[in-house]
Short mmCIF file of C-alpha atoms and ligand atoms in Angstrom, two decimals:
data_model
loop_
_atom_site.label_atom_id
_atom_site.label_comp_id
_atom_site.label_asym_id
_atom_site.label_seq_id
_atom_site.Cartn_x
_atom_site.Cartn_y
_atom_site.Cartn_z
CA MET D 1 85.59 61.82 47.69
CA SER D 2 84.24 65.00 46.03
CA ALA D 3 80.83 66.32 47.53
CA THR D 4 78.84 66.13 43.98
CA ASN D 5 76.95 63.80 41.71
CA HIS D 6 79.47 62.76 39.28
CA LEU D 7 77.19 62.08 36.68
CA ILE D 8 74.29 64.77 37.32
CA SER D 9 77.02 67.41 37.91
CA ARG D 10 77.84 66.54 34.29
CA LEU D 11 74.40 66.09 32.73
CA GLN D 12 73.07 69.77 34.49
CA ALA D 13 76.29 72.01 33.86
CA ALA D 14 75.11 72.96 30.29
CA SER D 15 71.70 73.78 31.20
CA LEU D 16 72.45 75.56 34.30
CA GLY D 17 71.51 79.03 33.21
CA ARG D 18 69.41 78.34 30.79
CA LYS D 19 66.44 77.07 32.67
CA THR D 20 63.76 78.01 30.78
CA ASP D 21 64.95 76.54 27.44
CA VAL D 22 62.96 73.76 25.84
CA PHE D 23 64.56 70.30 26.53
CA ALA D 24 61.91 67.93 24.82
CA THR D 25 59.35 68.61 22.62
CA LEU D 26 56.72 65.44 22.70
CA PRO D 27 53.92 64.84 20.90
CA TYR D 28 50.87 67.22 20.76
CA GLY D 29 53.48 70.21 21.55
CA ARG D 30 53.95 69.82 25.18
CA LYS D 31 57.29 71.47 25.93
CA VAL D 32 59.48 70.56 29.00
CA SER D 33 61.98 72.82 29.89
CA PHE D 34 65.60 72.15 31.38
CA GLY D 35 64.34 73.39 34.76
CA GLU D 36 61.21 71.46 34.53
CA LEU D 37 63.43 68.27 33.79
CA PHE D 38 65.93 68.65 36.84
CA ASP D 39 63.20 70.01 38.95
CA GLY D 40 60.96 67.05 38.45
CA ALA D 41 64.03 64.68 39.05
CA ALA D 42 64.88 66.04 41.83
CA LYS D 43 61.70 65.85 43.14
CA ALA D 44 61.75 62.14 41.90
CA ALA D 45 64.82 61.30 43.66
CA GLY D 46 62.83 62.86 47.22
CA ALA D 47 60.40 60.37 46.53
CA LEU D 48 62.47 57.27 46.16
CA ILE D 49 64.34 58.16 49.18
CA SER D 50 61.17 58.70 51.24
CA LEU D 51 60.53 54.97 49.95
CA GLY D 52 63.81 54.29 51.91
CA LEU D 53 66.00 53.65 48.88
CA ALA D 54 69.67 54.09 49.99
CA PRO D 55 72.85 54.57 48.11
CA GLY D 56 73.44 51.70 45.57
CA ASP D 57 70.13 50.57 45.64
CA ARG D 58 68.69 49.13 42.39
CA VAL D 59 65.71 51.13 40.97
CA ALA D 60 63.93 48.45 38.27
CA VAL D 61 61.88 50.04 35.75
CA GLN D 62 59.85 48.64 32.96
CA VAL D 63 57.70 51.60 31.61
CA GLU D 64 56.86 52.99 28.36
CA LYS D 65 58.82 55.98 26.97
CA THR D 66 57.90 59.34 28.97
CA ILE D 67 59.42 62.10 30.04
CA GLU D 68 58.63 61.15 33.52
CA ALA D 69 60.73 57.83 32.80
CA ILE D 70 63.76 60.09 32.01
CA GLN D 71 62.98 62.09 35.47
CA LEU D 72 63.07 58.79 37.00
CA TYR D 73 66.37 57.87 35.43
CA LEU D 74 67.90 61.14 36.64
CA GLY D 75 66.01 60.96 40.06
CA THR D 76 67.58 57.45 40.62
CA VAL D 77 70.93 58.90 39.99
CA MET D 78 70.52 62.04 42.01
CA ALA D 79 69.42 59.81 45.06
CA GLY D 80 72.58 57.81 44.67
CA GLY D 81 70.94 54.61 43.25
CA VAL D 82 71.58 52.73 40.36
CA PHE D 83 68.84 52.72 37.45
CA LEU D 84 67.94 49.45 35.81
CA PRO D 85 65.94 49.69 33.17
CA LEU D 86 64.10 46.86 31.35
CA ASN D 87 62.92 46.25 27.82
CA THR D 88 59.12 46.82 27.57
CA ALA D 89 58.72 43.55 25.62
CA TYR D 90 59.97 41.31 28.63
CA THR D 91 56.90 38.90 29.96
CA VAL D 92 56.38 38.64 33.66
CA SER D 93 58.42 35.05 33.99
CA GLU D 94 61.67 36.64 32.47
CA LEU D 95 60.85 40.15 34.70
CA GLU D 96 61.07 37.22 37.49
CA TYR D 97 64.90 36.53 36.81
CA PHE D 98 65.94 40.00 36.65
CA LEU D 99 64.20 40.93 39.50
CA GLY D 100 65.55 38.05 41.65
CA ASP D 101 68.83 38.61 40.26
CA ALA D 102 69.18 42.11 40.91
CA THR D 103 67.18 42.80 44.04
CA PRO D 104 65.94 46.15 43.40
CA SER D 105 64.44 48.05 46.04
CA VAL D 106 62.18 49.91 44.17
CA VAL D 107 60.14 48.85 41.14
CA VAL D 108 58.34 50.67 38.65
CA CYS D 109 56.29 49.06 36.00
CA ASP D 110 53.11 49.93 33.95
CA LEU D 111 49.54 49.60 35.84
CA SER D 112 48.60 46.59 33.72
CA LYS D 113 51.43 44.41 35.06
CA LEU D 114 51.10 45.79 38.67
CA GLU D 115 49.63 42.83 40.23
CA SER D 116 51.69 40.12 38.53
CA ILE D 117 54.86 41.88 39.17
CA SER D 118 53.91 42.77 42.96
CA GLU D 119 53.57 38.83 43.03
CA ILE D 120 57.69 38.23 41.93
CA SER D 121 58.70 41.40 43.55
CA GLY D 122 59.90 40.57 46.88
CA THR D 123 60.22 43.25 49.53
CA ALA D 124 60.62 45.69 46.92
CA LYS D 125 57.99 48.85 46.48
CA VAL D 126 56.50 48.68 43.66
CA LEU D 127 54.77 51.98 42.12
CA THR D 128 53.51 52.62 38.45
CA LEU D 129 53.99 54.67 35.54
CA ASP D 130 51.93 54.31 32.72
CA ALA D 131 52.21 55.80 28.51
CA ASP D 132 50.75 59.30 29.74
CA GLY D 133 53.26 59.81 32.47
CA LEU D 134 50.46 59.17 35.01
CA GLY D 135 50.72 56.34 38.08
CA SER D 136 51.33 56.10 41.53
CA LEU D 137 54.94 56.73 41.17
CA THR D 138 53.97 60.28 39.62
CA ASP D 139 51.40 61.09 42.61
CA LEU D 140 53.95 60.35 44.74
CA VAL D 141 56.53 62.42 43.01
CA ARG D 142 53.87 65.72 43.02
CA SER D 143 53.44 65.37 46.95
CA SER D 144 57.76 64.94 47.56
CA ASP D 145 60.17 67.70 48.41
CA PRO D 146 63.35 67.88 45.57
CA ILE D 147 66.66 66.84 47.38
CA GLU D 148 70.10 68.09 46.45
CA PRO D 149 71.79 65.16 44.44
CA ILE D 150 73.35 63.01 46.77
CA ALA D 151 77.47 63.33 46.67
CA ARG D 152 78.57 59.81 44.45
CA SER D 153 81.96 59.47 42.83
CA ALA D 154 83.24 58.39 39.07
CA ASP D 155 83.58 54.87 40.29
CA ASP D 156 80.05 54.57 41.87
CA LEU D 157 77.41 52.67 40.02
CA ALA D 158 74.73 54.68 38.27
CA ALA D 159 73.18 51.78 36.13
CA ILE D 160 72.85 48.12 35.39
CA LEU D 161 71.52 47.10 31.97
CA TYR D 162 71.11 43.81 31.04
CA THR D 163 72.75 42.20 28.14
CA SER D 164 69.87 41.00 25.20
CA GLY D 165 71.02 37.36 26.46
CA THR D 166 71.16 35.42 22.80
CA THR D 167 72.99 32.71 24.60
CA GLY D 168 72.61 31.73 27.79
CA ARG D 169 71.62 33.84 31.05
CA SER D 170 71.03 37.76 30.81
CA LYS D 171 74.34 39.37 32.42
CA GLY D 172 73.71 42.48 34.62
CA ALA D 173 76.19 45.17 33.10
CA MET D 174 77.65 47.32 35.61
CA LEU D 175 77.94 50.84 34.22
CA SER D 176 79.71 53.63 36.87
CA HIS D 177 79.14 57.26 36.61
CA ASN D 178 82.53 58.08 35.00
CA ASN D 179 81.68 55.21 32.19
CA LEU D 180 78.44 57.04 31.20
CA SER D 181 79.98 60.59 31.65
CA SER D 182 83.15 60.36 30.11
CA ASN D 183 81.61 58.12 27.05
CA SER D 184 78.60 60.72 26.19
CA GLU D 185 81.45 63.94 26.75
CA MET D 186 83.58 62.35 24.78
CA LEU D 187 80.46 61.85 21.74
CA ARG D 188 79.43 64.86 21.92
CA ASP D 189 82.70 66.39 21.08
CA TYR D 190 83.48 63.82 18.36
CA TRP D 191 80.05 64.37 17.04
CA GLN D 192 80.37 68.31 17.38
CA PHE D 193 76.76 68.60 19.53
CA THR D 194 76.01 71.96 20.84
CA SER D 195 73.39 73.88 21.99
CA GLU D 196 72.29 74.79 18.81
CA ASP D 197 71.40 71.08 18.29
CA VAL D 198 67.73 69.62 17.85
CA LEU D 199 68.00 65.91 18.01
CA ILE D 200 65.50 63.49 16.88
CA HIS D 201 64.90 61.10 20.01
CA ALA D 202 62.73 57.95 18.62
CA LEU D 203 65.07 55.19 20.61
CA PRO D 204 63.65 53.22 23.44
CA ILE D 205 65.26 54.07 26.53
CA PHE D 206 65.77 51.17 27.87
CA HIS D 207 68.89 50.50 26.08
CA THR D 208 72.48 51.76 26.06
CA HIS D 209 71.80 53.51 22.70
CA GLY D 210 68.66 55.82 23.56
CA LEU D 211 69.26 56.27 27.07
CA PHE D 212 73.37 57.43 27.36
CA VAL D 213 74.15 58.07 23.72
CA ALA D 214 71.16 59.82 22.58
CA THR D 215 69.50 61.52 26.19
CA ASN D 216 73.11 62.08 27.93
CA VAL D 217 74.64 63.45 24.82
CA ALA D 218 71.48 65.95 24.57
CA LEU D 219 72.09 66.78 27.90
CA LEU D 220 75.81 67.67 27.94
CA ALA D 221 75.43 69.52 25.41
CA GLY D 222 72.50 71.57 26.12
CA SER D 223 70.99 70.39 22.99
CA SER D 224 67.00 70.12 22.63
CA VAL D 225 65.27 66.91 21.61
CA VAL D 226 62.14 65.96 19.33
CA PHE D 227 60.95 63.54 22.43
CA LEU D 228 59.03 60.80 20.40
CA PRO D 229 57.54 57.53 22.18
CA LYS D 230 58.89 54.98 19.46
CA PHE D 231 60.09 55.09 16.00
CA ASP D 232 57.03 56.76 13.84
CA ALA D 233 57.95 57.51 10.40
CA ASP D 234 55.43 60.47 9.99
CA ALA D 235 56.58 62.36 13.17
CA ILE D 236 60.08 61.86 12.24
CA LEU D 237 59.66 63.32 8.58
CA GLU D 238 57.24 66.06 10.35
CA ALA D 239 60.62 67.01 12.39
CA MET D 240 63.15 66.99 10.25
CA PRO D 241 63.17 70.42 8.39
CA LYS D 242 63.28 71.87 12.21
CA ALA D 243 65.79 69.02 13.43
CA THR D 244 69.67 68.97 13.13
CA ALA D 245 70.41 65.36 13.95
CA LEU D 246 68.83 61.84 14.15
CA MET D 247 69.98 58.67 16.31
CA GLY D 248 68.64 55.65 14.88
CA VAL D 249 69.21 51.71 14.11
CA PRO D 250 69.24 50.89 10.75
CA THR D 251 65.67 50.07 10.43
CA PHE D 252 65.04 53.43 11.03
CA TYR D 253 66.93 54.22 8.02
CA THR D 254 65.62 51.74 5.49
CA ARG D 255 61.89 52.59 6.57
CA LEU D 256 62.31 56.15 5.87
CA LEU D 257 64.16 55.56 2.63
CA ASP D 258 60.69 53.76 1.64
CA ASP D 259 59.15 56.98 2.43
CA PRO D 260 58.76 59.53 -0.74
CA ARG D 261 58.64 62.40 1.41
CA LEU D 262 62.43 61.76 2.24
CA THR D 263 64.34 64.27 0.03
CA LYS D 264 67.05 66.57 0.00
CA GLU D 265 64.85 69.56 0.78
CA ARG D 266 63.06 67.88 4.17
CA ALA D 267 66.77 67.39 5.47
CA LYS D 268 68.13 70.62 4.57
CA ASN D 269 67.99 71.56 7.98
CA MET D 270 69.94 68.03 9.39
CA ARG D 271 73.70 68.10 10.07
CA LEU D 272 73.94 64.32 11.13
CA PHE D 273 72.11 61.05 10.86
CA ILE D 274 73.87 58.60 13.40
CA SER D 275 73.33 54.94 13.17
CA GLY D 276 74.24 51.86 15.29
CA SER D 277 73.22 49.02 17.25
CA ALA D 278 73.26 46.46 14.25
CA PRO D 279 75.48 46.74 10.63
CA LEU D 280 74.07 49.40 8.43
CA LEU D 281 74.04 48.00 4.76
CA VAL D 282 76.60 49.51 2.28
CA ASP D 283 73.26 49.98 -0.29
CA THR D 284 71.33 51.52 2.51
CA HIS D 285 74.31 54.25 3.04
CA GLU D 286 74.49 54.87 -0.60
CA LYS D 287 70.64 55.26 -0.81
CA TRP D 288 70.85 57.67 1.72
CA LEU D 289 73.23 60.02 0.31
CA GLY D 290 71.53 59.61 -3.02
CA ARG D 291 68.21 60.75 -1.55
CA THR D 292 69.47 63.12 1.28
CA GLY D 293 72.78 64.18 0.31
CA HIS D 294 74.44 62.98 3.70
CA ARG D 295 76.10 60.16 4.63
CA ILE D 296 74.82 58.46 7.78
CA LEU D 297 77.70 58.42 10.14
CA GLU D 298 78.09 54.71 11.66
CA ARG D 299 79.24 53.84 14.98
CA TYR D 300 79.22 50.95 17.27
CA GLY D 301 79.50 50.42 20.72
CA MET D 302 77.71 47.73 23.03
CA THR D 303 76.31 47.61 26.57
CA GLU D 304 79.21 46.77 28.46
CA THR D 305 81.52 49.00 26.42
CA ASN D 306 79.29 52.09 25.53
CA MET D 307 80.41 53.70 22.05
CA SER D 308 83.43 52.24 21.30
CA THR D 309 84.35 53.10 17.65
CA SER D 310 82.88 55.94 15.16
CA ASN D 311 83.10 56.92 11.83
CA PRO D 312 84.62 60.23 11.51
CA TYR D 313 82.31 63.68 11.79
CA ASP D 314 85.18 65.27 9.60
CA GLY D 315 86.64 63.01 7.09
CA GLU D 316 85.62 59.92 4.95
CA ARG D 317 82.69 57.89 6.65
CA ARG D 318 83.27 54.57 4.88
CA ALA D 319 80.26 52.40 4.23
CA GLY D 320 80.27 48.74 5.57
CA THR D 321 82.99 49.95 8.50
CA VAL D 322 82.37 51.38 11.79
CA GLY D 323 85.16 53.69 11.58
CA PHE D 324 88.09 54.22 14.42
CA PRO D 325 88.53 53.70 17.81
CA LEU D 326 87.02 56.81 19.79
CA PRO D 327 89.38 59.26 21.63
CA GLY D 328 90.72 57.55 24.46
CA VAL D 329 89.29 53.88 23.77
CA GLU D 330 91.94 51.05 22.38
CA THR D 331 90.92 47.89 20.20
CA LYS D 332 92.95 45.05 18.95
CA VAL D 333 92.28 42.19 16.89
CA MET D 334 92.91 38.88 18.71
CA LEU D 335 93.28 35.20 18.68
CA ASP D 336 94.56 32.64 20.35
CA GLY D 337 95.84 34.72 22.71
CA GLN D 338 98.03 36.50 19.88
CA GLU D 339 97.67 40.26 18.47
CA LEU D 340 96.30 40.01 14.39
CA PRO D 341 97.83 42.02 12.09
CA GLU D 342 95.88 44.46 9.98
CA GLY D 343 93.66 43.05 7.89
CA GLU D 344 93.00 39.83 9.66
CA THR D 345 89.88 38.54 10.92
CA GLY D 346 89.46 37.75 15.07
CA VAL D 347 87.67 38.94 17.95
CA LEU D 348 87.51 42.42 19.42
CA TRP D 349 89.17 43.73 22.29
CA VAL D 350 88.46 46.69 23.92
CA ARG D 351 90.07 48.78 26.76
CA GLY D 352 89.22 52.49 27.81
CA ALA D 353 87.03 54.52 30.45
CA ASN D 354 84.01 53.40 28.64
CA VAL D 355 84.44 49.72 29.67
CA PHE D 356 82.04 48.83 32.29
CA GLN D 357 82.92 47.16 35.66
CA GLY D 358 81.60 43.69 35.23
CA TYR D 359 78.54 41.56 35.72
CA TRP D 360 76.58 41.84 38.13
CA GLN D 361 77.11 39.17 40.73
CA MET D 362 78.92 36.93 37.95
CA PRO D 363 82.68 37.40 39.12
CA GLU D 364 83.49 33.91 37.22
CA LYS D 365 81.98 35.57 33.90
CA THR D 366 83.68 39.27 34.04
CA ALA D 367 87.05 37.04 34.97
CA GLU D 368 86.03 35.51 31.73
CA GLU D 369 85.53 38.43 29.38
CA LEU D 370 87.17 41.37 31.46
CA MET D 371 90.87 41.09 31.64
CA GLU D 372 92.71 42.53 34.95
CA ASP D 373 94.26 44.81 32.80
CA GLY D 374 91.16 46.36 31.73
CA TRP D 375 90.97 44.98 27.93
CA PHE D 376 87.45 43.85 27.34
CA ILE D 377 86.69 40.70 25.12
CA THR D 378 83.74 41.73 23.07
CA GLY D 379 82.88 38.45 21.30
CA ASP D 380 82.45 40.58 17.88
CA LEU D 381 84.44 39.11 15.06
CA ALA D 382 86.06 42.25 13.09
CA ARG D 383 89.19 43.72 11.12
CA ILE D 384 90.87 46.66 11.08
CA ASP D 385 92.44 47.94 7.72
CA GLN D 386 95.41 49.42 6.66
CA ASP D 387 94.03 52.94 7.12
CA GLY D 388 92.27 52.27 10.64
CA TYR D 389 88.77 51.66 10.17
CA VAL D 390 86.95 48.73 12.23
CA THR D 391 85.06 46.36 10.53
CA ILE D 392 82.29 44.09 12.44
CA VAL D 393 82.07 40.86 10.81
CA GLY D 394 79.54 39.38 13.12
CA ARG D 395 79.40 37.58 16.61
CA GLU D 396 81.81 35.14 17.23
CA LYS D 397 79.28 32.78 18.58
CA ASP D 398 77.37 33.14 14.72
CA LEU D 399 80.69 32.06 13.45
CA VAL D 400 79.61 28.93 11.17
CA ILE D 401 82.45 25.94 11.25
CA THR D 402 81.55 23.54 8.26
CA GLY D 403 83.60 20.58 7.62
CA GLY D 404 86.15 22.24 9.74
CA PHE D 405 86.35 25.38 7.67
CA ASN D 406 85.61 28.81 9.06
CA VAL D 407 83.06 30.96 7.34
CA TYR D 408 81.99 34.33 8.46
CA PRO D 409 78.41 34.88 7.92
CA LYS D 410 79.08 38.66 6.91
CA GLU D 411 81.01 37.65 3.90
CA VAL D 412 78.58 35.66 2.51
CA GLU D 413 75.66 38.15 3.61
CA SER D 414 77.52 41.01 1.31
CA LEU D 415 77.73 39.04 -1.69
CA ILE D 416 73.86 37.68 -1.44
CA ASP D 417 72.85 41.33 -0.53
CA ASP D 418 74.30 42.62 -3.69
CA LEU D 419 72.71 41.04 -6.13
CA ASN D 420 69.65 42.16 -7.80
CA GLY D 421 66.66 41.12 -6.55
CA ILE D 422 67.74 40.68 -2.83
CA LEU D 423 66.56 43.20 -0.19
CA GLU D 424 68.42 41.56 2.54
CA SER D 425 69.64 38.16 3.78
CA ALA D 426 70.99 35.96 7.27
CA VAL D 427 73.43 33.80 6.63
CA ILE D 428 73.77 31.02 9.48
CA GLY D 429 74.96 27.44 10.75
CA VAL D 430 72.47 25.19 11.32
CA PRO D 431 73.43 21.20 12.54
CA HIS D 432 74.64 18.88 9.60
CA ARG D 433 75.29 14.98 10.07
CA ASP D 434 78.29 15.19 7.87
CA PHE D 435 79.75 18.62 8.34
CA GLY D 436 79.15 19.05 11.70
CA GLU D 437 77.46 22.27 10.40
CA ALA D 438 75.93 23.49 7.20
CA VAL D 439 75.89 27.47 5.59
CA VAL D 440 72.33 28.51 5.28
CA ALA D 441 70.85 31.31 3.83
CA VAL D 442 67.81 33.29 4.53
CA VAL D 443 66.95 35.54 2.12
CA VAL D 444 64.19 38.80 2.06
CA ALA D 445 63.83 39.28 -1.90
CA THR D 446 62.73 42.33 -3.43
CA ARG D 447 59.27 43.05 -5.08
CA ASP D 448 60.90 42.47 -8.12
CA GLY D 449 62.36 38.87 -6.84
CA THR D 450 64.78 36.85 -7.66
CA THR D 451 65.40 32.85 -7.88
CA ILE D 452 67.26 30.31 -5.84
CA ASP D 453 69.20 29.38 -9.00
CA ALA D 454 70.03 33.19 -9.62
CA ILE D 455 71.40 33.39 -6.00
CA SER D 456 73.58 30.10 -5.82
CA GLY D 457 74.70 30.72 -9.70
CA ALA D 458 76.00 34.35 -8.81
CA LEU D 459 77.82 32.45 -5.66
CA GLU D 460 79.31 29.87 -7.55
CA THR D 461 81.95 32.09 -9.08
CA LYS D 462 82.50 34.42 -5.98
CA LEU D 463 82.76 31.82 -3.24
CA ALA D 464 84.79 28.65 -2.42
CA LYS D 465 82.50 25.55 -2.35
CA PHE D 466 82.40 25.23 1.83
CA LYS D 467 81.16 28.76 2.07
CA ARG D 468 78.29 28.62 -0.47
CA PRO D 469 74.80 27.71 1.13
CA LYS D 470 74.00 24.14 1.21
CA GLN D 471 70.35 25.80 1.02
CA ILE D 472 68.52 29.02 0.49
CA ILE D 473 65.33 30.20 1.90
CA PHE D 474 63.00 32.46 1.06
CA VAL D 475 61.30 34.82 3.68
CA ASP D 476 59.07 37.48 4.05
CA ALA D 477 61.13 39.13 7.00
CA LEU D 478 63.82 38.68 8.98
CA PRO D 479 63.29 38.58 12.83
CA ARG D 480 64.38 41.68 14.39
CA ASN D 481 64.45 42.59 18.31
CA THR D 482 63.35 46.47 19.04
CA MET D 483 66.79 47.20 18.44
CA GLY D 484 67.12 45.96 14.90
CA LYS D 485 69.38 43.21 15.40
CA VAL D 486 68.73 39.87 13.19
CA GLN D 487 67.75 37.51 15.79
CA LYS D 488 69.93 34.73 14.54
CA LYS D 489 69.23 32.44 17.28
CA ALA D 490 65.58 32.40 16.20
CA LEU D 491 66.68 31.30 12.91
CA ARG D 492 68.83 28.44 14.05
CA GLU D 493 66.08 27.05 15.83
CA THR D 494 63.62 27.38 13.20
CA TYR D 495 65.74 25.83 10.96
CA ALA D 496 67.71 23.59 13.10
CA GLY D 497 66.29 20.09 11.51
CA LEU D 498 67.07 20.97 7.89
CA PHE D 499 69.80 18.31 7.99
CA ALA D 500 69.23 16.33 10.91
P1 AMP L 601 74.14 45.83 22.84
O1 AMP L 601 74.90 45.40 23.59
O2 AMP L 601 72.27 45.32 22.99
O3 AMP L 601 73.81 47.17 22.38
O4 AMP L 601 74.49 44.67 21.22
C1 AMP L 601 75.70 45.06 21.04
C2 AMP L 601 76.12 44.73 19.77
O5 AMP L 601 75.77 44.87 18.43
C3 AMP L 601 77.45 44.43 19.54
O6 AMP L 601 78.21 43.65 19.72
C4 AMP L 601 77.55 44.20 18.00
O7 AMP L 601 77.47 43.25 17.56
C5 AMP L 601 76.28 44.91 17.55
N1 AMP L 601 76.69 46.17 17.24
C6 AMP L 601 76.50 47.33 17.57
N2 AMP L 601 76.77 48.36 16.50
C7 AMP L 601 77.08 47.94 15.79
C8 AMP L 601 77.36 48.31 14.35
N3 AMP L 601 77.44 49.71 13.94
N4 AMP L 601 77.87 47.39 13.22
C9 AMP L 601 77.46 45.86 13.54
N5 AMP L 601 77.27 45.33 14.62
C10 AMP L 601 76.86 46.41 15.77
#
């Protein structure tokens, strides 16, 4: 085993000789240098070890987005621990499952949850870290001695991230040092990030997108970041003239498009807009191009696989697709154990150094989804066209089976979204006494509006009868989670009784 810490040695390499250069600019102008970032992380590692953290122990963290939280992530990995970030939206009763399952030895939370978390955290030490970067953790870090990173090899675990668990129980995806470093190094090169870049970092850091794609890529490239606690259109637009890149979920882009201050002039210094975590509408891609002169680069990934595909940096960024398999990543489309030819829709399988180590304490689930030869069954429906571009058609579990026929929601949604007067739509299957499931379209209209008759009339000539919605429902907004994903499960629950 090498004597280095696999991930930390890589994350530190780009900034070793640039300790005083700025890594992060925080709201109100505070600047954090690379030296300060890593010195704080080394002290956080010292603090964790003083609490009794041993290599492989989990550090569960439910905190707001601060630089101290990033230092806690780096410090955990430096100390040989396994970082376990938790969505800030989780309630105490949800946390009870995660803490019971992961049995962390340290838990860090907001002061407001200290009491209730202390009751459910077993033998773990519980510390606090608040939105202003203060708390009992910060106090301990200040008085702790920095440590040299503990040696960890490529295959050791660096993080466990729980999947959002839209069906059944949330599963803890185990990610090794090499899963994280290899994927982020490849993305840095593929997207051409360098020390000249200034990345607008407005994503949450409890998710793979903000923590591993944004933070790790910036560190590996030695780029600096405009570090925003959350999405804030004003702050992003203010930062844009001096920034070079933005990573966002599709809702970032639709919200920014609503702001008249988004212009070509404002985006002049930017070289790259990246979108992922949920499908980007073709309409958003085109409107963004018109307004800023930039084609958004859409990529696809998931907690278990890090990033798997991306539209090219140089070359055609094809709207509505997620581009090509990334270097070192293999993909195939499967149905009933057979690989499908190009153009046909099936379940996407992924293999490569990006693919996780399995689900924490769930050997059976792992065996169902992660094959012995390294292929992972993503559960996403996809097709690959003759040029090699991958299109994600939706989740397999969102497939609607009506009267024995398969309906891919994306096909219906795309047609509806293209109609005048439509902002967006979500197509779901709800129980139906005759058909098993019925297709239902939940639709958000634009200000100009449209009617149910106009939508169903337009679909009549475009879709086979069994694919057409049996009911169209107007809503003001679609339910989304913090990563911008439409919550189809919630919609299915809301409309479960329609045809009962
Ligand atoms: P998560 O594990 O929370 O990152 O969610 C991963 C899931 O998000 C994937 O399995 C896809 O269903 C979806 N997803 C991520 N990126 C995209 C994209 N660019 N287009 C469509 N779906 C996406």
